[in-house]
Short mmCIF file of C-alpha atoms in Angstrom, two decimals:
data_model
loop_
_atom_site.label_atom_id
_atom_site.label_comp_id
_atom_site.label_asym_id
_atom_site.label_seq_id
_atom_site.Cartn_x
_atom_site.Cartn_y
_atom_site.Cartn_z
CA UNK A 1 2.41 -6.76 10.35
CA UNK A 2 4.79 -4.28 12.65
CA UNK A 3 3.45 -2.35 15.97
CA UNK A 4 3.24 1.21 15.53
CA UNK A 5 6.17 3.09 16.22
CA UNK A 6 5.78 6.65 15.92
CA UNK A 7 3.75 7.53 19.05
CA UNK A 8 4.91 6.59 22.60
CA UNK A 9 2.26 6.48 25.73
CA UNK A 10 3.69 8.66 27.88
CA UNK A 11 1.96 11.05 30.82
CA UNK A 12 1.53 14.40 31.15
CA UNK A 13 -0.35 16.83 33.79
CA UNK A 14 -3.07 19.53 32.89
CA UNK A 15 -4.77 21.19 35.40
CA UNK A 16 -4.05 18.65 38.02
CA UNK A 17 -5.27 15.79 36.45
CA UNK A 18 -3.42 12.95 34.58
CA UNK A 19 -3.88 12.76 30.76
CA UNK A 20 -2.54 10.08 28.47
CA UNK A 21 -0.12 11.43 25.65
CA UNK A 22 -1.21 10.43 23.24
CA UNK A 23 -5.03 10.97 23.67
CA UNK A 24 -7.25 9.16 20.97
CA UNK A 25 -8.29 11.53 18.06
CA UNK A 26 -11.71 12.18 18.16
CA UNK A 27 -13.90 11.81 15.03
CA UNK A 28 -14.69 15.53 14.99
CA UNK A 29 -10.83 16.55 15.40
CA UNK A 30 -10.19 14.42 12.39
CA UNK A 31 -12.60 15.96 10.16
CA UNK A 32 -11.48 19.48 11.40
CA UNK A 33 -7.68 18.74 10.65
CA UNK A 34 -9.19 17.91 7.02
CA UNK A 35 -10.38 21.39 6.75
CA UNK A 36 -6.18 22.68 7.79
CA UNK A 37 -4.46 24.18 4.90
CA UNK A 38 -1.01 25.34 4.86
CA UNK A 39 -0.49 28.26 2.09
CA UNK A 40 3.01 27.71 1.73
CA UNK A 41 4.66 24.38 2.41
CA UNK A 42 7.96 25.24 1.68
CA UNK A 43 7.90 28.11 4.40
CA UNK A 44 5.51 27.30 6.68
CA UNK A 45 7.01 24.64 9.48
CA UNK A 46 4.62 25.63 12.15
CA UNK A 47 1.32 26.86 12.19
CA UNK A 48 -1.27 27.18 14.66
CA UNK A 49 -5.46 26.78 14.44
CA UNK A 50 -8.27 27.95 16.20
CA UNK A 51 -5.49 28.95 19.08
CA UNK A 52 -6.01 24.97 19.86
CA UNK A 53 -4.37 22.75 17.26
CA UNK A 54 -0.91 23.24 15.86
CA UNK A 55 0.48 21.84 12.31
CA UNK A 56 4.51 21.13 13.30
CA UNK A 57 6.28 19.67 10.17
CA UNK A 58 7.40 15.87 11.43
CA UNK A 59 11.02 16.08 12.75
CA UNK A 60 12.01 19.30 10.04
CA UNK A 61 11.74 16.65 6.95
CA UNK A 62 12.29 17.88 3.23
CA UNK A 63 9.34 17.15 1.35
CA UNK A 64 9.45 13.67 -0.32
CA UNK A 65 9.13 13.82 -4.31
CA UNK A 66 8.14 10.25 -5.92
CA UNK A 67 7.79 9.48 -9.15
CA UNK A 68 6.08 6.04 -10.44
CA UNK A 69 6.04 4.47 -13.16
CA UNK A 70 4.01 7.07 -15.36
CA UNK A 71 6.79 9.42 -15.06
CA UNK A 72 4.68 12.17 -12.94
CA UNK A 73 6.23 13.69 -9.78
CA UNK A 74 4.32 13.90 -6.46
CA UNK A 75 5.14 15.63 -3.27
CA UNK A 76 4.26 14.41 -0.03
CA UNK A 77 4.79 16.67 3.39
CA UNK A 78 4.07 15.37 6.59
CA UNK A 79 3.03 17.59 9.70
CA UNK A 80 2.12 16.40 13.45
CA UNK A 81 -1.09 17.12 14.53
CA UNK A 82 -0.90 18.26 17.81
CA UNK A 83 -3.55 19.80 20.33
CA UNK A 84 -2.52 22.67 21.97
CA UNK A 85 -3.92 21.53 25.36
CA UNK A 86 -1.16 19.21 26.72
CA UNK A 87 0.85 19.20 23.51
CA UNK A 88 -1.06 16.14 22.70
CA UNK A 89 0.28 14.75 19.34
CA UNK A 90 -3.34 13.20 17.72
CA UNK A 91 -1.73 11.68 14.30
CA UNK A 92 -0.23 12.93 11.17
CA UNK A 93 -1.70 15.41 8.53
CA UNK A 94 -0.58 14.27 4.89
CA UNK A 95 -0.38 16.69 2.22
CA UNK A 96 0.04 14.84 -1.10
CA UNK A 97 0.77 17.21 -4.03
CA UNK A 98 -0.01 16.25 -7.81
CA UNK A 99 2.10 17.16 -10.93
CA UNK A 100 -0.96 19.90 -11.47
CA UNK A 101 -0.80 21.27 -8.00
CA UNK A 102 -3.85 19.69 -6.53
CA UNK A 103 -3.49 19.09 -2.89
CA UNK A 104 -4.98 15.65 -1.65
CA UNK A 105 -5.08 15.69 2.52
CA UNK A 106 -5.53 12.48 4.97
CA UNK A 107 -5.00 12.63 8.71
CA UNK A 108 -3.28 9.62 10.12
CA UNK A 109 -4.52 9.10 13.48
CA UNK A 110 -2.38 8.32 16.18
CA UNK A 111 -2.88 4.62 17.84
CA UNK A 112 -5.04 5.17 20.60
CA UNK A 113 -7.73 6.61 17.88
CA UNK A 114 -11.25 4.52 18.13
CA UNK A 115 -11.91 2.22 15.44
CA UNK A 116 -14.66 4.59 13.62
CA UNK A 117 -11.95 7.22 12.97
CA UNK A 118 -9.59 4.54 11.67
CA UNK A 119 -11.89 3.41 9.58
CA UNK A 120 -12.88 6.97 8.18
CA UNK A 121 -9.10 7.39 7.13
CA UNK A 122 -8.87 3.79 5.35
CA UNK A 123 -12.16 5.04 3.57
CA UNK A 124 -10.41 8.62 2.99
CA UNK A 125 -7.13 7.33 1.61
CA UNK A 126 -8.48 4.36 -0.59
CA UNK A 127 -11.35 7.22 -1.99
CA UNK A 128 -7.96 9.41 -3.19
CA UNK A 129 -6.13 6.27 -4.35
CA UNK A 130 -9.42 5.91 -7.20
CA UNK A 131 -8.42 9.08 -8.74
CA UNK A 132 -4.46 9.32 -7.66
CA UNK A 133 -3.17 5.81 -9.15
CA UNK A 134 -1.17 4.39 -6.34
CA UNK A 135 -1.32 6.79 -3.82
CA UNK A 136 -1.67 4.20 -1.09
CA UNK A 137 1.46 2.62 -2.15
CA UNK A 138 3.23 5.86 -2.27
CA UNK A 139 2.39 6.71 1.17
CA UNK A 140 2.59 3.35 2.47
CA UNK A 141 6.56 3.63 1.45
CA UNK A 142 7.10 7.36 2.73
CA UNK A 143 5.50 6.40 6.37
CA UNK A 144 6.72 2.75 6.87
CA UNK A 145 10.49 4.72 6.25
CA UNK A 146 9.37 7.38 8.60
CA UNK A 147 6.54 5.97 11.10
CA UNK A 148 8.21 2.22 11.26
CA UNK A 149 4.89 0.51 10.28
CA UNK A 150 2.74 -0.26 7.19
CA UNK A 151 -0.41 1.52 6.53
CA UNK A 152 -1.38 -1.70 4.25
CA UNK A 153 -2.40 -2.97 7.68
CA UNK A 154 -5.52 -0.82 6.45
CA UNK A 155 -6.73 -3.70 4.28
CA UNK A 156 -7.85 -5.88 6.42
CA UNK A 157 -8.52 -3.19 9.43
CA UNK A 158 -5.74 -4.47 11.51
CA UNK A 159 -6.91 -8.30 11.77
CA UNK A 160 -4.76 -10.96 11.70
CA UNK A 161 -6.50 -13.37 9.30
CA UNK A 162 -3.48 -16.16 9.21
CA UNK A 163 -5.71 -18.39 11.48
CA UNK A 164 -8.57 -18.25 9.19
CA UNK A 165 -7.25 -19.04 5.91
CA UNK A 166 -8.09 -23.25 6.21
CA UNK A 167 -11.65 -21.96 6.80
CA UNK A 168 -11.96 -20.60 3.07
CA UNK A 169 -10.38 -23.97 0.77
CA UNK A 170 -6.90 -25.28 -0.73
CA UNK A 171 -7.82 -23.98 -4.06
CA UNK A 172 -4.69 -22.78 -6.05
CA UNK A 173 -5.52 -19.57 -7.71
CA UNK A 174 -6.52 -15.98 -8.24
CA UNK A 175 -9.20 -13.36 -7.69
CA UNK A 176 -10.85 -12.32 -11.23
CA UNK A 177 -9.86 -8.54 -10.87
CA UNK A 178 -6.06 -9.41 -11.32
CA UNK A 179 -4.45 -8.28 -14.81
CA UNK A 180 -2.78 -10.73 -17.64
CA UNK A 181 -0.04 -9.52 -19.36
CA UNK A 182 -0.96 -10.28 -23.31
CA UNK A 183 1.49 -10.73 -26.44
CA UNK A 184 0.11 -7.80 -27.81
CA UNK A 185 1.15 -5.39 -25.00
CA UNK A 186 -2.14 -5.12 -23.25
CA UNK A 187 -3.39 -6.45 -20.41
CA UNK A 188 -7.07 -8.41 -19.36
CA UNK A 189 -9.06 -9.09 -16.57
CA UNK A 190 -7.95 -12.62 -15.56
CA UNK A 191 -11.87 -13.52 -15.33
CA UNK A 192 -12.06 -12.18 -18.58
CA UNK A 193 -9.20 -14.52 -20.58
CA UNK A 194 -10.93 -16.75 -23.14
CA UNK A 195 -9.92 -20.22 -24.65
CA UNK A 196 -7.09 -19.11 -27.18
CA UNK A 197 -6.12 -15.54 -25.85
CA UNK A 198 -2.10 -15.28 -26.31
CA UNK A 199 -0.83 -14.10 -22.89
CA UNK A 200 3.01 -13.97 -21.73
CA UNK A 201 4.99 -16.59 -20.30
CA UNK A 202 8.61 -16.16 -18.75
CA UNK A 203 10.97 -18.97 -19.74
CA UNK A 204 12.01 -19.91 -16.29
CA UNK A 205 16.08 -20.36 -16.96
CA UNK A 206 16.48 -17.30 -19.22
CA UNK A 207 13.95 -14.97 -17.51
CA UNK A 208 12.75 -14.01 -21.23
CA UNK A 209 9.44 -13.42 -21.98
CA UNK A 210 7.73 -16.03 -24.62
CA UNK A 211 3.87 -16.32 -26.02
CA UNK A 212 1.46 -19.41 -24.64
CA UNK A 213 -2.10 -19.91 -25.86
CA UNK A 214 -4.83 -20.01 -22.92
CA UNK A 215 -6.28 -23.54 -23.45
CA UNK A 216 -8.89 -23.39 -20.39
CA UNK A 217 -9.51 -20.82 -18.10
CA UNK A 218 -9.95 -22.84 -14.77
CA UNK A 219 -13.23 -21.34 -12.67
CA UNK A 220 -13.35 -22.66 -8.99
CA UNK A 221 -16.42 -22.43 -6.81
CA UNK A 222 -17.70 -19.03 -5.12
CA UNK A 223 -16.29 -19.09 -1.72
CA UNK A 224 -15.11 -16.74 1.14
CA UNK A 225 -11.42 -17.48 0.06
CA UNK A 226 -8.24 -16.20 2.10
CA UNK A 227 -6.34 -14.63 -0.04
CA UNK A 228 -2.18 -13.41 0.56
CA UNK A 229 -1.61 -10.23 -0.56
CA UNK A 230 1.91 -8.96 -1.34
CA UNK A 231 2.63 -5.39 -2.10
CA UNK A 232 6.38 -5.26 -3.99
CA UNK A 233 8.24 -1.79 -4.55
CA UNK A 234 11.58 -1.36 -6.69
CA UNK A 235 13.10 1.70 -5.44
CA UNK A 236 15.72 4.04 -6.42
CA UNK A 237 16.62 7.31 -4.24
CA UNK A 238 18.56 10.39 -4.51
CA UNK A 239 19.19 13.82 -2.88
CA UNK A 240 19.49 11.99 0.64
CA UNK A 241 16.03 10.05 0.01
CA UNK A 242 14.07 12.89 -0.70
CA UNK A 243 13.43 12.25 -4.31
CA UNK A 244 12.44 8.67 -5.09
CA UNK A 245 12.05 6.59 -8.09
CA UNK A 246 9.11 3.49 -6.49
CA UNK A 247 7.57 1.01 -9.27
CA UNK A 248 4.94 -1.13 -7.39
CA UNK A 249 3.14 -3.93 -7.85
CA UNK A 250 0.24 -5.58 -5.67
CA UNK A 251 -0.74 -9.30 -6.12
CA UNK A 252 -3.26 -10.89 -4.68
CA UNK A 253 -3.56 -15.11 -4.64
CA UNK A 254 -4.77 -17.77 -2.25
CA UNK A 255 -2.10 -18.93 0.29
CA UNK A 256 -0.70 -21.91 -1.23
CA UNK A 257 -0.34 -20.43 -4.72
CA UNK A 258 3.56 -21.17 -6.30
CA UNK A 259 5.92 -17.91 -6.81
CA UNK A 260 9.27 -17.35 -8.37
CA UNK A 261 11.70 -15.67 -5.57
CA UNK A 262 15.38 -14.93 -5.09
CA UNK A 263 15.37 -17.68 -2.74
CA UNK A 264 13.35 -19.93 -4.75
CA UNK A 265 10.03 -21.24 -5.40
CA UNK A 266 7.33 -20.54 -2.53
CA UNK A 267 4.03 -20.76 -1.63
CA UNK A 268 2.72 -16.84 -1.73
CA UNK A 269 2.06 -17.17 1.78
CA UNK A 270 5.31 -18.58 2.93
CA UNK A 271 6.95 -15.69 1.10
CA UNK A 272 8.35 -12.82 3.97
CA UNK A 273 8.75 -9.00 4.04
CA UNK A 274 12.10 -8.16 2.74
CA UNK A 275 12.16 -10.54 0.23
CA UNK A 276 12.53 -10.49 -3.61
CA UNK A 277 9.88 -11.54 -6.16
CA UNK A 278 10.59 -11.69 -9.90
CA UNK A 279 8.47 -8.58 -11.95
CA UNK A 280 8.52 -6.76 -14.94
CA UNK A 281 9.18 -3.26 -14.91
CA UNK A 282 7.71 -1.39 -17.68
CA UNK A 283 9.76 1.19 -17.14
CA UNK A 284 12.79 -0.30 -18.90
CA UNK A 285 11.16 -3.85 -20.28
CA UNK A 286 13.13 -6.19 -18.17
CA UNK A 287 12.46 -8.45 -15.48
CA UNK A 288 13.83 -7.46 -12.48
CA UNK A 289 13.47 -8.47 -8.26
CA UNK A 290 10.88 -6.23 -6.31
CA UNK A 291 11.23 -6.36 -2.59
CA UNK A 292 8.35 -7.30 -0.16
CA UNK A 293 7.37 -4.07 1.32
CA UNK A 294 4.12 -5.61 3.30
CA UNK A 295 2.05 -9.12 3.22
CA UNK A 296 -1.03 -9.25 4.22
CA UNK A 297 -4.11 -12.27 4.55
CA UNK A 298 -7.12 -10.87 3.85
CA UNK A 299 -10.54 -11.75 2.84
CA UNK A 300 -12.75 -10.33 0.19
CA UNK A 301 -16.18 -11.72 0.73
CA UNK A 302 -17.72 -14.68 -1.24
CA UNK A 303 -16.35 -14.53 -4.96
CA UNK A 304 -14.75 -16.74 -7.76
CA UNK A 305 -11.26 -17.69 -8.31
CA UNK A 306 -9.36 -18.49 -11.16
CA UNK A 307 -6.32 -19.66 -12.73
CA UNK A 308 -4.67 -20.83 -16.52
CA UNK A 309 -4.15 -24.05 -18.15
CA UNK A 310 -1.55 -23.34 -20.78
CA UNK A 311 -0.18 -24.24 -24.06
CA UNK A 312 3.20 -24.50 -22.29
CA UNK A 313 4.01 -24.65 -18.43
CA UNK A 314 6.01 -21.83 -18.01
CA UNK A 315 5.46 -18.94 -15.52
CA UNK A 316 2.98 -16.38 -16.73
CA UNK A 317 2.82 -12.47 -15.45
CA UNK A 318 0.01 -11.53 -13.46
CA UNK A 319 -0.44 -7.85 -12.06
CA UNK A 320 2.77 -7.50 -13.52
CA UNK A 321 4.37 -10.27 -11.46
CA UNK A 322 5.98 -13.72 -12.12
CA UNK A 323 3.65 -16.42 -11.24
CA UNK A 324 3.88 -19.76 -11.74
CA UNK A 325 0.89 -22.50 -13.30
CA UNK A 326 -0.32 -24.86 -10.96
#
């Protein structure tokens, strides 16, 4: 995971005292910032609050308009959150406007904030994600584009779990909440597959869909498995990058599971950010390569993990991503 680059440590002097810039965002300031509103996001680029704080449009950027697979256009505006005393940059306030003009707000702290503030931020963005599908994915793309790091570090709270992977076994499988593409066009949770179900597989030579029958759902005992998570995107940008069509996939698997990439077969844990993985694009019904935006080693507590034994050995589609059978 790349280090945070968007705010640099400098020094300023206020009332004769050296105060680090930026100073940490305090919890009460985080909560206060969530109450700030801007009446006209098109016109107001510099707004003062309580004569103590300022929202300043980030680098005078125009808003981003992001259209997902559902065809709905969302708007994202970024503002620097500044404490007037010492002109301390405390973080970034994000305004996310959906197609119904509902506005959701999040406050991305600067890197000096305490862990409890970051935890509150993580909770808040994932709460929005539950009502605004793929909010975190869209936010990740915009903030990584602008701020130079990935918000998906929130999924493991900034911890590097790579060295812990071997602790949790070497089974080759997926958590049960991953979805499998079915032959009738629907999807089904992996843990709910039954013998005789028909799922979509891919002819590895032609990349064309085929149908295979589930012979057995392989279930591994519950452990605290290490998982590798890939966030994959396919992006088309227009209007100098302000209008973005974004398709995204998130796949979780145990580190040893094999995948098909543009560079050949690899274990999921060996795939790097920037590489390409074959996915199904619902918007055009084609199998296309998506780029890895982020890779994280995570754990999700004690759970069972699963795999499919099918009537053929062809790859199948999990969470919209081509995965190999093992």
